[in-house]
PDB file of C-alpha atoms in Angstrom:
ATOM      1  CA  MET A   1     159.531 271.183  79.032  1.00  0.00           C
ATOM      2  CA  LYS A   2     156.758 273.251  77.428  1.00  0.00           C
ATOM      3  CA  GLU A   3     157.830 272.055  73.987  1.00  0.00           C
ATOM      4  CA  TYR A   4     157.337 268.445  75.065  1.00  0.00           C
ATOM      5  CA  GLN A   5     153.913 269.229  76.496  1.00  0.00           C
ATOM      6  CA  LEU A   6     152.877 270.756  73.182  1.00  0.00           C
ATOM      7  CA  LEU A   7     154.302 267.792  71.291  1.00  0.00           C
ATOM      8  CA  ALA A   8     152.435 265.340  73.535  1.00  0.00           C
ATOM      9  CA  TYR A   9     149.209 267.324  73.139  1.00  0.00           C
ATOM     10  CA  GLY A  10     149.589 267.351  69.351  1.00  0.00           C
ATOM     11  CA  GLY A  11     150.276 263.615  69.276  1.00  0.00           C
ATOM     12  CA  ALA A  12     147.274 262.888  71.484  1.00  0.00           C
ATOM     13  CA  LEU A  13     145.099 265.075  69.258  1.00  0.00           C
ATOM     14  CA  ILE A  14     146.202 263.230  66.115  1.00  0.00           C
ATOM     15  CA  VAL A  15     145.551 259.837  67.736  1.00  0.00           C
ATOM     16  CA  PHE A  16     142.133 260.995  68.922  1.00  0.00           C
ATOM     17  CA  LEU A  17     141.196 262.225  65.441  1.00  0.00           C
ATOM     18  CA  LEU A  18     142.340 258.986  63.823  1.00  0.00           C
ATOM     19  CA  PHE A  19     140.496 256.643  66.154  1.00  0.00           C
ATOM     20  CA  PHE A  20     137.470 258.724  67.176  1.00  0.00           C
ATOM     21  CA  ARG A  21     136.424 260.502  63.996  1.00  0.00           C
ATOM     22  CA  ASP A  22     132.853 260.960  65.245  1.00  0.00           C
ATOM     23  CA  GLY A  23     134.079 262.838  68.316  1.00  0.00           C
ATOM     24  CA  LEU A  24     133.140 262.227  71.920  1.00  0.00           C
ATOM     25  CA  VAL A  25     129.418 261.823  71.235  1.00  0.00           C
ATOM     26  CA  GLY A  26     130.073 259.285  68.486  1.00  0.00           C
ATOM     27  CA  MET A  27     132.456 257.377  70.723  1.00  0.00           C
ATOM     28  CA  LEU A  28     129.932 257.275  73.556  1.00  0.00           C
ATOM     29  CA  SER A  29     127.099 256.190  71.261  1.00  0.00           C
ATOM     30  CA  ARG A  30     129.273 253.416  69.861  1.00  0.00           C
ATOM     31  CA  ILE A  31     130.162 252.213  73.349  1.00  0.00           C
ATOM     32  CA  SER A  32     126.589 252.325  74.659  1.00  0.00           C
ATOM     33  CA  VAL A  33     124.622 249.130  74.321  1.00  0.00           C
ATOM     34  CA  ARG A  34     121.398 249.369  72.374  1.00  0.00           C
ATOM     35  CA  PRO A  35     118.769 246.633  72.482  1.00  0.00           C
ATOM     36  CA  ALA A  36     118.350 244.839  69.169  1.00  0.00           C
ATOM     37  CA  ALA A  37     115.190 245.610  67.228  1.00  0.00           C
ATOM     38  CA  PRO A  38     112.972 242.714  66.150  1.00  0.00           C
ATOM     39  CA  ALA A  39     113.649 241.457  62.627  1.00  0.00           C
ATOM     40  CA  GLY A  40     111.414 242.959  59.975  1.00  0.00           C
ATOM     41  CA  SER A  41     110.610 246.063  61.976  1.00  0.00           C
ATOM     42  CA  GLY A  42     111.134 249.571  60.718  1.00  0.00           C
ATOM     43  CA  ALA A  43     113.641 250.139  63.522  1.00  0.00           C
ATOM     44  CA  ALA A  44     115.749 247.223  62.303  1.00  0.00           C
ATOM     45  CA  MET A  45     115.812 248.698  58.798  1.00  0.00           C
ATOM     46  CA  ALA A  46     116.725 252.135  60.148  1.00  0.00           C
ATOM     47  CA  GLN A  47     119.610 250.643  62.128  1.00  0.00           C
ATOM     48  CA  ALA A  48     120.809 248.785  59.040  1.00  0.00           C
ATOM     49  CA  VAL A  49     120.742 252.003  57.030  1.00  0.00           C
ATOM     50  CA  GLU A  50     122.713 253.800  59.770  1.00  0.00           C
ATOM     51  CA  ARG A  51     125.361 251.078  59.674  1.00  0.00           C
ATOM     52  CA  GLY A  52     125.515 251.283  55.890  1.00  0.00           C
ATOM     53  CA  CYS A  53     124.363 247.710  55.372  1.00  0.00           C
ATOM     54  CA  PRO A  54     123.052 246.989  51.887  1.00  0.00           C
ATOM     55  CA  ASP A  55     119.419 246.075  51.540  1.00  0.00           C
ATOM     56  CA  ASP A  56     118.263 242.756  50.052  1.00  0.00           C
ATOM     57  CA  GLY A  57     120.433 243.252  46.979  1.00  0.00           C
ATOM     58  CA  ALA A  58     117.795 244.839  44.807  1.00  0.00           C
ATOM     59  CA  GLU A  59     119.119 247.669  42.704  1.00  0.00           C
ATOM     60  CA  SER A  60     117.094 250.800  42.207  1.00  0.00           C
TER      61      SER A  60
END
């Protein structure tokens, strides 16, 4: 029975690492609802950068 417990724990750990790569804190921050920032504000740009959204298409 102990072998099956270890196998189940290992499987659960692999699933957790595949689906929650940011860990528990990342999962909780993704689940939490944040109010949207007004368009054109610095907060909106910071959120876009965090999400990895491209800017207006201008290349640097």
